[in-house]
Amino acid sequence: MSKPFTPKVVTANDLLKGDVIYQTISGWCRDLADAEILRDEAHADLRLIEGSQQISEVVGVYLMDVTVYGSALTTTHFREEFRATGPSNYAHGKQSEHKQEVV
Amino acid sequence: MYTYNEFDKSFIQTRNAQFRGQVERRIDGSLTEDEFKPLRLMNGLYLQLHAYMLRVAIPYGTLNGGQMRQLAFIADKWDKGYGHFTTRQNIQFNWPELKDVPDILDALAEVEMHAIQTSGNTIRNVTADHFAGAAADEIADPRPVAELIRQWSTDHPEFQFMPRKFKVAVTGSTNDRAVTRAHDIGLRMVKKDGVAGFEVIVGGGLGRTPMIGKVITNFLPQEDLLPYLESIVSVWNQIGRRDNKYKARIKITVHEHGIEEIRRLVDERFSIVKGTFSGIDQQRLAEYEKQFAAPEFTAKSDAGFKDAYHNDPVFRAWCDTNLAAHKADGYSIVSISIKKHGQTPGDATSDQMRLMADLAEQYGHNELRISHEQNVILPHVHKSDLPAIHAALKTQDLATANIGLISDIIACPGMDYCALATARSIPVAQEIATRFEDLKLEHEIGNLKIKISGCINACGHHHVGHIGILGLDRAGVENYQVTLGGDHTETAKVGDRAGPGFAADELVPAIERLVDAYLELRTGKDEEFIETYRRIGLAPFKVALYPEAQADAA
């Protein structure tokens, strides 16, 4: 039996700024909390294809695992945690920035 | 130093204009990422975890005050006010935006710098001994030869689409400070019958399959250098493994075919290639030698230095740790540590860069060097100027007396920045440095090289660290493997893996146990960690690292 599908979010880097972005229902956001949670495998695959087609906006699109507790969303792997916050040696990157819609 | 001629200037301007057009076409959607990626990589532009990263070459680690000041300007204008010096004598800017990169490249061109061939399957930035032209133990300054190799390898039509990247390092001293045995080609200057030539080492490299390079010829006359290098790269370019990225480096080619067969093929190729060199390379080399002529050293009193040395213990400790022997009487080589305890190894702020530029101009014949150990060097300083330099360095947290000590750690950017990393390196380096500073033990411990990589690609040279640390992802958790007894010098050796890895919070205590064991086991203060390790081997250190395993066995 195949592994049950776990919740996912489509993520990428912004073409111009290079920073980490997440797909929303209508575009892309910079805060994981605003991302569209994908609970169905077929729908996730479709959203991944849709994200990957936006070649003039985003780079390196893929599906990342997330954990959903009620309405809260957290990363499951430490690499995604760093992508969602920024480096640990300086308060740079997302941890120092405000929420901002991209598209 | 080498100064660009009209050809160099127009070459860089043309490349920058081409890249500006490529960036414009990527932004307007005419180029896909698949089309653009090889173009940006040819110009040193990566996309990392949080942002783009621009890797700028500092050829053979040499730069002048004006260049350093321009790096500071770039850091302030287009980045976050700092840059990261790497183990291959490059500087990396961690936060540029795509649209700004063409402007950054133009700003670099203003000071005769660029980012060409700092990435991709090409011959990368040629690295050299960071004490080149200054060291007391040097046969000759290796930088004219390094410049010759740079000119030859830049945009070389035969070597733009090779099986994999290719790295060359050169040292003008028999004491190897350029890690030549861990490069695709290492060149170590040696003398035979009073004439300088090169021991040529091939097939070294770290990464997932660490190999110490093998000597392909123990004496190559200087005039044969370029045709011989071209023959080596040419042979590998043809028989190197293009079917498997992980077997594509020349170290695997040498390993699979054997050094004798590679030597035969290279000699065969050399007999053809040699005739195609008309001698222009030697004319060029003679020009470069003039450009790298040593500054005029002066004889003056060093009484002020001696007074300060006797009266100021902080200055004395810094001198004892951070100075190296210069070839000229009354002069010293100053290593500026950019690794104050708790700071990120290799990072310098724009203010620090400007101060180092000022000091180079005022006291150091306008020369600076970047070491593969991620520090900055003032190669030519008269001892009488050392007290003033030390006082100035203190104002920017640059006077840390830790060169060669346990807190002088090499660390790659790791998962804090790098898209390839499997774990973080920087916090590990910060914690080790801070811990031993708290213990006030590092001067007692003495020479000890800790080198940390955040993945098996080994940018942090962990294989050749006296203590090497490799960060891995073990089932979704950061885990650190320790290797012991590595050596990066002319007696290069790959370290021995000590045993199972450590969780992040277990690592620093384990390193502390290891160092405690060394302090117990050494014959005296004169026996460095690496010497103790060579004398008694891995077993006693293993006991220190894994006390619970001993308890279980008992």
Coordinates of C-alpha atoms in Angstrom, one line a residue, chain A residues 13-20 55-56 58-59 77-79 82-83 86-90 92-93 97, chain B residues 26-27 29 33 47 49-52 80 82 95 98 344 347 415-417 419 422 424 427 473 476 478:
Chain A
N13 CA 12.1 31.2 -4.9
D14 CA 11.1 34.6 -6.3
L15 CA 12.8 35.2 -9.7
L16 CA 13.7 38.8 -9.0
K17 CA 14.5 38.8 -5.3
G18 CA 15.5 35.2 -4.9
D19 CA 13.7 34.8 -1.6
V20 CA 11.4 32.0 -0.5
I55 CA 8.5 30.9 -15.4
S56 CA 8.7 34.7 -15.4
V58 CA 9.3 32.0 -9.9
V59 CA 12.3 29.5 -9.9
H77 CA 12.0 19.4 8.1
F78 CA 14.7 21.8 9.5
R79 CA 15.7 22.9 6.0
F82 CA 15.5 27.8 7.8
R83 CA 13.9 28.7 4.5
G86 CA 16.4 32.9 7.5
P87 CA 19.9 32.2 8.6
S88 CA 20.8 31.6 12.2
N89 CA 23.9 33.8 12.4
Y90 CA 22.2 37.1 11.6
H92 CA 18.4 38.6 8.1
G93 CA 15.8 37.2 5.7
E97 CA 10.8 41.2 7.3
Chain B
R26 CA 15.3 36.4 -18.2
I27 CA 13.2 39.1 -16.4
G29 CA 10.4 36.1 -19.9
E33 CA 15.4 29.3 -16.0
L47 CA 20.4 30.8 -6.3
L49 CA 18.3 29.1 0.1
H50 CA 17.1 32.6 0.9
A51 CA 18.5 34.7 -2.0
Y52 CA 20.8 34.9 -5.0
K80 CA 23.5 43.7 3.7
Y82 CA 29.0 42.4 4.7
W95 CA 21.8 38.8 -0.7
L98 CA 18.8 39.7 -9.8
T344 CA 30.8 33.9 11.5
D347 CA 32.6 37.3 7.3
M415 CA 22.5 25.3 5.7
D416 CA 22.2 28.8 6.9
Y417 CA 22.7 29.8 3.2
A419 CA 21.1 25.1 -1.1
T422 CA 22.6 19.0 4.7
R424 CA 24.5 24.0 9.5
P427 CA 26.6 27.9 14.6
D473 CA 20.9 15.1 7.8
G476 CA 15.5 14.9 9.5
E478 CA 21.2 17.6 12.1

